[in-house]
Amino acid sequence: MKTYDVIIIGGGPAAIVTGITIKKYFNQKSVLMIKEEKEGLVPCGIPYIFNLLGNDADKNKMGPKPFIDLGGEVIINTAIKVDKEKKLVSLKTGEQFGYNKLVFATGSLPLIPESIPGYNLQNVFYIKKSYPYIKELTAKIGSFKNIVIVGGGFIGAEVAEQLAESNMNVTLVESEPNCFSKAFSPELSQIATNVLNNTKVNVLTSTIVKEIVGNDGKVNQVILSDGKKIEAEVVFFSIGYRANSKLAEETGLELNRYGDIHVDNYGRTTIENISAVGDCAQTFGFLTGRSDMIKLASTATAEARILGHNIFGVRIKKCTSGTLGVFSTEINGLAMAGAGASEKSAHESCIEIVSAKFSSPDRHPASLPDVSELTVKLYASPVDGSILGGEAWGGKSVGEIINIISMAIQKSITVYELVSFQIGTHPLLTSSPVVNPIIRAAEEIIYKVMQDKK
Ligand SMILES: Cc1cc2nc3c(=O)[nH]c(=O)nc-3n(C[C@H](O)[C@H](O)[C@H](O)COP(=O)(O)OP(=O)(O)OC[C@H]3O[C@@H](n4cnc5c(N)ncnc54)[C@H](O)[C@@H]3O)c2cc1C
């Protein structure tokens, strides 16, 4: 039986980045990754398989090649048991491997709505991060015409838009008054819902799926809370993900109330020499320190770098002080993103905020081709002016604008500092320096705070 310095269970972004980081900085250490499926997908690219990528899952593949190139070993198998005393991992096929350090990167699985009658009918699908599952789905999807998608978060909405673009009749059912309401403020989720309404998707908000009715064991109709019936051959559930933490629980690791594996700032679990990272591990709110449930690839890979550096002993100290959810998406050409607090989450956590927004063209002059209106909304502390959150919407630059805002939140930059934020501008690339929306939104907040003090 071979013993490795590190065994990683999992094959998603968290496992791959943990493996790369360890092999890059501790090249002499032996690292084995146990992943259950041979082929992997870029999880965030899955919605685009259904249209932009031509219904071809092979165009969205992702694997551990960078880890293997650094000397990491990979075995395709399922880890079914961990003996924490003997430090052994047992595989489905009976082999065993020893470890000095063990990493759980077992990810998350879609929520199954067992309380909805008909949830187990044939042609009820989930957005699973699984190559064989999605490959099989893409082979079938062309034979369907009417699809109901349950859940208007960013995953359900992205999949709905893509399927509608490929000429299917898509109805998206969301229980909240707006889609995207968990990721964005009420203002931005309303904008996002309006944008989605302008696509070919039939969007039903404030509506709940009561029952899925079958015919011959297959989906035939969806019954809604208002009594309305929708003909459908397929239902996709996109109602959230939960940690895949069964093996961790069986190993004796402590889980939190959401079922996520309890970890400290360095990804260490309650059992010595065992860590957890990514969607299976617990997150803490960046501002509150409260246990929350942010499951993003961006978060998973940040945690994985921290774990990779610190797995043999803390080298880069105190690098995590909570998880800042940074969400971005694009629907019908409008990019939208949010980071940290918004008025809704601040209210729920009793955090005082002041907000302001500013819009300007993202090129200058605005008569240039390819110009979009860019809006930045900042949320700051009325006491010290530190940036607590932000949102942006407009053209593609939003994807990186939100990352600037994320940095400002993480480094506690204040609106007073943003006034002298030194930026580079170019007519074809950015807003005019006169109306940079981050700086101008910060100035608006200062103005509001000064007015309040008068
Ligand atoms: C459709 C979709 C779109 C998304 N878009 C975005 C986005 O735009 N931006 C963003 O930041 N995030 C996005 N996410 C979230 C992101 O995909 C997840 O946060 C990310 O995949 C988490 O990575 P992970 O490695 O922790 O877990 P996972 O990706 O879930 O990987 C876990 C892996 O572990 C393997 N495994 C589990 N148990 C075992 C075992 N016992 N033995 C061996 N292997 C095992 C699984 O097969 C799987 O490969 C999206 C998710 C989905 C589904």
XYZ file of C-alpha atoms and ligand atoms in Angstrom:
507
model
C 0.000 0.000 0.000
C 1.369 3.384 -1.000
C 1.301 6.349 1.374
C 1.174 9.900 0.010
C 2.144 13.151 1.681
C -1.261 14.492 0.619
C -4.421 12.866 -0.689
C -7.104 15.110 -2.173
C -10.611 13.678 -2.573
C -12.389 15.516 -5.401
C -11.721 16.745 -8.911
C -13.410 20.144 -9.189
C -11.839 23.631 -9.077
C -11.051 23.369 -5.338
C -9.221 20.038 -5.719
C -7.313 21.120 -8.821
C -6.119 24.449 -7.373
C -5.193 22.840 -4.036
C -3.137 20.252 -5.945
C -1.451 22.834 -8.185
C -0.547 25.062 -5.227
C 0.943 22.209 -3.201
C 2.969 20.836 -6.112
C 4.215 24.306 -7.098
C 5.465 25.278 -3.650
C 6.325 21.816 -2.217
C 7.391 19.955 -5.314
C 9.046 17.073 -3.431
C 5.778 16.139 -1.700
C 3.770 13.295 -3.208
C 0.163 14.264 -3.918
C -2.659 11.982 -5.068
C -6.000 13.267 -6.334
C -8.909 10.809 -6.192
C -11.663 11.965 -8.537
C -14.722 9.942 -9.331
C -15.273 10.954 -12.956
C -12.612 10.851 -15.665
C -13.786 13.917 -17.572
C -14.664 17.188 -15.831
C -16.511 20.338 -16.866
C -15.854 24.033 -16.277
C -18.836 24.302 -13.898
C -19.511 27.972 -14.623
C -19.546 27.221 -18.365
C -22.321 24.585 -18.128
C -25.217 26.956 -19.033
C -23.410 27.962 -22.234
C -23.142 24.347 -23.426
C -26.856 24.480 -24.293
C -26.505 27.223 -26.904
C -23.312 29.302 -27.219
C -21.132 26.158 -27.207
C -23.378 24.420 -29.730
C -24.854 21.837 -27.312
C -21.365 20.290 -27.150
C -20.173 19.454 -23.618
C -16.706 18.650 -24.996
C -16.175 22.379 -25.630
C -16.466 22.988 -21.876
C -14.057 20.387 -20.526
C -11.747 20.978 -17.594
C -9.258 18.618 -15.999
C -6.296 18.378 -13.644
C -3.600 18.597 -16.385
C -1.764 21.557 -14.749
C -1.549 19.495 -11.532
C -0.285 16.402 -13.407
C 2.270 18.572 -15.274
C 3.693 19.535 -11.874
C 4.062 15.851 -10.915
C 0.699 15.251 -9.205
C -0.918 11.828 -9.514
C -4.579 11.242 -10.342
C -6.682 8.139 -9.892
C -10.243 7.859 -11.234
C -12.229 6.222 -8.475
C -14.588 7.007 -5.602
C -13.314 7.359 -2.055
C -15.824 5.501 0.105
C -14.184 5.362 3.529
C -11.595 7.237 5.557
C -9.952 5.652 8.579
C -8.719 8.703 10.485
C -6.810 6.679 13.075
C -4.858 4.585 10.554
C -4.836 7.515 8.058
C -6.180 5.404 5.221
C -8.524 6.124 2.315
C -10.462 3.175 0.846
C -11.735 3.215 -2.722
C -14.897 1.726 -4.225
C -12.786 -0.882 -6.012
C -11.141 -2.040 -2.771
C -7.682 -0.403 -2.991
C -6.371 1.577 -0.029
C -3.920 4.461 0.187
C -2.241 5.985 3.214
C -1.947 9.745 3.772
C -0.122 12.191 5.974
C -2.526 15.022 5.096
C -6.022 14.554 3.711
C -8.111 17.149 1.875
C -11.859 16.915 1.353
C -12.774 18.775 -1.855
C -15.938 16.797 -2.479
C -17.968 19.824 -3.622
C -21.721 20.180 -3.662
C -24.770 18.489 -5.150
C -28.041 19.983 -6.415
C -30.923 20.115 -3.955
C -33.590 17.507 -4.690
C -37.129 18.846 -3.959
C -38.562 15.681 -2.450
C -41.594 17.579 -1.127
C -42.859 18.395 -4.641
C -45.028 15.568 -5.989
C -43.631 14.304 -9.278
C -40.027 15.352 -8.514
C -38.888 11.812 -9.376
C -40.588 11.498 -12.763
C -38.573 10.729 -15.870
C -37.274 13.931 -17.578
C -36.806 15.849 -14.348
C -33.200 17.080 -14.522
C -30.696 19.036 -12.428
C -27.754 21.220 -13.399
C -25.200 18.710 -12.181
C -21.473 19.457 -12.418
C -20.949 16.092 -14.082
C -19.609 15.521 -17.583
C -21.416 12.184 -18.267
C -24.706 13.575 -16.910
C -24.569 16.766 -18.985
C -23.318 14.865 -22.044
C -26.350 12.561 -21.833
C -28.642 15.540 -21.300
C -27.332 17.341 -24.379
C -27.974 14.208 -26.462
C -31.638 14.178 -25.352
C -32.432 17.879 -25.134
C -33.063 18.389 -28.866
C -36.073 16.070 -28.730
C -37.911 18.338 -26.256
C -39.824 21.520 -26.970
C -41.373 22.734 -23.708
C -39.171 23.187 -20.672
C -39.933 24.478 -17.199
C -36.986 25.651 -15.116
C -37.599 25.976 -11.393
C -35.406 28.576 -9.668
C -34.436 32.035 -10.896
C -31.011 32.332 -9.325
C -28.089 33.006 -11.626
C -27.721 29.339 -12.634
C -31.403 28.796 -13.491
C -31.597 32.136 -15.307
C -28.437 31.523 -17.361
C -29.631 28.041 -18.373
C -33.113 29.402 -19.192
C -31.711 32.116 -21.447
C -29.461 29.678 -23.288
C -32.190 27.052 -23.842
C -34.650 29.714 -25.034
C -32.027 30.938 -27.524
C -31.851 27.428 -28.936
C -35.548 27.605 -29.833
C -37.212 25.880 -26.915
C -40.259 27.202 -25.111
C -38.781 27.954 -21.725
C -40.738 29.004 -18.644
C -38.745 30.057 -15.595
C -40.578 29.841 -12.267
C -39.251 31.863 -9.329
C -40.878 32.054 -5.895
C -39.496 35.519 -5.008
C -40.829 38.741 -6.573
C -37.578 39.011 -8.567
C -34.979 36.638 -9.968
C -31.369 36.880 -8.674
C -32.676 38.139 -5.323
C -30.130 36.144 -3.287
C -27.159 37.589 -5.174
C -28.246 41.167 -5.860
C -29.956 44.130 -4.160
C -33.680 44.662 -4.826
C -32.781 47.362 -7.383
C -30.376 45.195 -9.365
C -32.495 42.036 -9.102
C -35.399 43.981 -10.565
C -33.199 45.239 -13.415
C -31.980 41.667 -13.973
C -35.549 40.319 -13.992
C -36.599 42.967 -16.526
C -33.653 42.043 -18.733
C -34.599 38.378 -18.505
C -38.182 39.289 -19.392
C -36.884 40.811 -22.608
C -35.385 37.491 -23.693
C -37.420 34.624 -25.122
C -37.838 33.199 -21.601
C -41.333 33.295 -20.098
C -40.549 34.512 -16.556
C -43.051 33.840 -13.751
C -42.092 35.476 -10.462
C -43.853 35.197 -7.064
C -44.889 31.745 -8.264
C -44.278 28.307 -6.786
C -44.302 24.924 -8.498
C -46.863 22.811 -6.626
C -46.747 19.560 -8.568
C -45.320 17.885 -11.620
C -47.867 15.681 -13.321
C -46.680 12.691 -15.298
C -47.969 10.620 -18.144
C -46.530 7.119 -18.489
C -44.002 8.008 -15.789
C -42.678 11.000 -17.777
C -43.141 14.734 -17.150
C -46.275 16.022 -18.825
C -47.478 19.120 -16.988
C -46.433 21.509 -14.206
C -49.027 22.857 -11.779
C -48.312 26.273 -10.259
C -49.379 27.932 -7.000
C -51.952 30.093 -8.830
C -53.571 26.958 -10.272
C -52.155 27.554 -13.740
C -50.986 24.469 -15.654
C -48.030 24.497 -18.038
C -47.473 21.794 -20.622
C -43.901 20.551 -20.380
C -41.890 17.495 -21.350
C -38.946 18.485 -19.190
C -38.405 20.127 -15.802
C -35.022 21.433 -14.638
C -34.633 22.107 -10.936
C -32.114 24.794 -10.079
C -33.038 25.537 -6.487
C -29.639 25.477 -4.822
C -26.729 23.234 -3.889
C -25.754 21.536 -0.656
C -22.363 20.342 0.504
C -21.454 16.799 -0.477
C -20.318 16.037 3.050
C -21.622 12.501 3.726
C -18.165 10.902 3.627
C -16.814 13.673 5.868
C -19.603 13.082 8.358
C -18.978 9.325 8.322
C -15.300 10.097 8.961
C -16.294 11.974 12.092
C -15.705 15.545 10.898
C -17.845 18.251 12.474
C -20.465 19.805 10.176
C -22.297 23.104 10.678
C -26.077 23.579 10.584
C -26.052 23.725 6.768
C -24.162 20.422 6.534
C -20.916 22.154 5.490
C -17.636 20.852 6.934
C -16.449 22.995 9.823
C -13.056 24.597 9.020
C -10.850 27.335 10.455
C -9.225 30.242 8.585
C -6.741 27.850 6.981
C -9.187 25.133 5.890
C -8.333 22.856 8.834
C -11.164 20.673 10.130
C -11.719 19.561 13.693
C -9.583 16.456 13.054
C -5.828 16.788 12.868
C -4.283 16.429 9.410
C -7.643 16.663 7.633
C -8.676 19.808 5.746
C -11.672 20.755 3.641
C -12.000 23.274 0.842
C -14.512 24.592 -1.686
C -18.248 23.952 -1.793
C -18.094 21.183 0.843
C -16.515 23.513 3.427
C -18.082 26.143 5.645
C -17.837 29.856 4.880
C -18.116 32.847 7.194
C -19.653 36.176 6.192
C -16.929 38.733 5.476
C -18.615 41.513 7.436
C -20.473 39.512 10.062
C -18.202 36.520 10.722
C -21.418 34.498 10.842
C -21.609 31.102 9.298
C -23.124 31.419 5.805
C -23.219 29.414 2.598
C -21.338 30.919 -0.312
C -20.655 28.323 -2.969
C -18.687 29.842 -5.820
C -15.758 28.682 -7.924
C -13.996 31.994 -7.254
C -14.331 31.448 -3.497
C -13.385 27.761 -3.759
C -10.148 28.521 -5.616
C -9.180 31.334 -3.226
C -9.637 28.925 -0.302
C -7.664 26.289 -2.209
C -4.650 28.607 -2.621
C -4.716 29.396 1.088
C -4.922 25.712 1.969
C -2.197 24.730 -0.499
C 0.238 27.237 1.009
C -0.556 26.363 4.611
C -1.179 22.627 4.559
C 2.186 21.653 6.117
C 2.116 24.528 8.623
C 0.927 28.110 8.487
C 3.230 30.102 6.173
C 0.883 32.840 5.019
C -0.942 33.853 8.124
C -4.419 35.195 8.607
C -5.147 35.273 4.924
C -8.874 34.613 5.301
C -11.129 36.821 7.294
C -14.462 35.688 5.940
C -15.891 35.060 2.513
C -16.987 37.945 0.377
C -19.544 36.713 -2.141
C -18.739 38.233 -5.523
C -21.411 37.308 -8.069
C -21.439 38.229 -11.726
C -23.519 37.256 -14.696
C -24.616 38.435 -18.114
C -28.153 38.197 -19.423
C -29.174 39.421 -22.861
C -25.992 41.462 -23.185
C -26.273 43.227 -19.821
C -23.463 42.371 -17.410
C -24.415 42.580 -13.733
C -22.363 42.005 -10.602
C -22.444 42.455 -6.864
C -19.948 42.129 -4.013
C -20.373 42.293 -0.252
C -23.254 44.115 1.410
C -26.283 45.615 -0.263
C -29.151 47.423 1.447
C -31.047 44.107 1.903
C -28.198 42.063 3.404
C -27.030 45.042 5.500
C -30.534 45.473 6.886
C -30.765 41.749 7.719
C -27.446 41.942 9.578
C -28.153 45.330 11.227
C -25.241 47.002 9.446
C -25.574 50.736 8.873
C -24.864 51.747 5.304
C -25.132 54.711 3.018
C -25.294 54.158 -0.725
C -24.958 56.138 -3.915
C -24.673 55.342 -7.581
C -23.255 56.957 -10.663
C -23.638 56.128 -14.345
C -21.415 57.071 -17.250
C -20.498 55.663 -20.665
C -17.738 53.041 -20.481
C -15.874 54.660 -23.416
C -15.167 58.289 -24.174
C -16.471 60.079 -26.130
C -19.816 58.311 -25.836
C -20.239 58.532 -29.597
C -17.633 55.767 -30.063
C -18.919 52.409 -31.261
C -19.263 49.579 -28.720
C -20.162 51.936 -25.880
C -22.350 50.861 -22.935
C -23.779 52.770 -20.020
C -21.907 51.660 -16.881
C -23.513 52.104 -13.472
C -21.660 51.656 -10.201
C -23.468 51.595 -6.874
C -21.377 51.704 -3.725
C -22.397 50.911 -0.168
C -20.251 52.420 2.589
C -20.199 52.862 6.325
C -21.722 56.254 7.254
C -19.325 56.369 10.212
C -15.868 55.860 8.685
C -16.681 55.766 4.963
C -15.223 52.289 4.381
C -16.620 50.459 1.379
C -18.876 47.591 2.512
C -20.363 46.529 -0.783
C -20.958 47.443 -4.358
C -22.796 46.603 -7.534
C -22.169 47.361 -11.168
C -24.116 46.847 -14.350
C -23.477 47.654 -17.990
C -21.020 46.262 -20.547
C -18.377 43.586 -20.186
C -16.080 45.821 -18.089
C -18.468 45.123 -15.178
C -16.744 41.732 -14.746
C -13.534 43.471 -13.616
C -15.079 46.643 -12.132
C -16.673 44.452 -9.457
C -13.264 42.950 -8.705
C -11.893 46.461 -8.023
C -14.807 47.013 -5.658
C -14.150 43.622 -4.050
C -10.537 44.650 -3.411
C -11.751 47.948 -1.903
C -14.051 46.052 0.480
C -11.361 43.540 1.441
C -8.791 46.273 2.127
C -11.305 48.562 3.938
C -10.692 51.388 1.484
C -12.823 54.425 2.271
C -14.799 56.732 0.027
C -12.356 59.496 1.077
C -9.447 57.448 -0.300
C -11.342 56.654 -3.498
C -11.491 60.381 -4.283
C -7.777 60.210 -5.017
C -7.873 56.701 -6.548
C -5.281 56.790 -9.321
C -6.621 55.217 -12.477
C -5.574 54.740 -16.073
C -8.039 55.670 -18.792
C -8.261 55.337 -22.545
C -11.089 56.323 -24.945
C -11.439 52.809 -26.365
C -11.138 51.031 -23.024
C -12.631 53.000 -20.130
C -14.953 55.734 -18.970
C -13.621 59.272 -19.076
C -11.471 60.197 -16.042
C -13.917 63.045 -15.461
C -16.778 60.615 -14.834
C -15.150 57.432 -13.566
C -18.202 55.804 -11.963
C -16.388 54.287 -8.955
C -14.862 57.624 -7.997
C -18.026 59.557 -8.703
C -20.197 57.147 -6.691
C -17.741 57.555 -3.777
C -18.029 61.356 -4.107
C -21.826 61.061 -4.030
C -21.571 59.160 -0.737
C -19.304 61.833 0.778
C -21.793 64.473 -0.322
C -24.705 62.554 1.266
C -22.820 62.083 4.538
C -21.917 65.815 4.623
C -25.551 66.794 3.975
C -26.666 64.527 6.820
C -24.204 66.217 9.180
C -25.459 69.723 8.366
C -24.203 25.856 -13.753
C -23.279 26.472 -12.736
C -22.744 27.724 -12.984
C -21.881 28.307 -12.064
N -21.343 29.538 -12.346
C -20.442 30.070 -11.491
C -19.817 31.319 -11.815
O -20.110 31.949 -12.843
N -18.869 31.795 -10.947
C -18.540 31.128 -9.806
O -17.664 31.593 -9.079
N -19.137 29.942 -9.477
C -20.071 29.409 -10.283
N -20.665 28.211 -9.971
C -20.307 27.546 -8.683
C -19.087 26.663 -8.862
O -19.293 25.778 -9.904
C -18.774 25.867 -7.604
O -18.632 26.765 -6.545
C -17.483 25.083 -7.788
O -17.677 24.068 -8.732
C -17.000 24.472 -6.464
O -15.867 23.723 -6.700
P -15.492 22.463 -5.793
O -14.246 21.904 -6.360
O -15.530 22.841 -4.379
O -16.697 21.422 -5.985
P -17.277 20.663 -7.236
O -17.115 21.459 -8.483
O -18.642 20.240 -6.831
O -16.340 19.379 -7.386
C -16.345 18.304 -6.471
C -15.726 17.107 -7.144
O -15.491 16.074 -6.191
C -15.788 14.828 -6.746
N -16.093 13.901 -5.653
C -17.065 14.051 -4.728
N -17.057 13.021 -3.854
C -16.024 12.211 -4.231
C -15.501 10.987 -3.719
N -16.037 10.413 -2.659
N -14.460 10.428 -4.364
C -13.917 11.014 -5.444
N -14.374 12.184 -5.969
C -15.405 12.761 -5.366
C -17.004 15.144 -7.642
O -17.157 14.163 -8.634
C -16.587 16.498 -8.221
O -15.807 16.352 -9.369
C -21.553 27.614 -10.870
C -22.099 26.347 -10.609
C -22.953 25.781 -11.540
C -23.534 24.411 -11.267
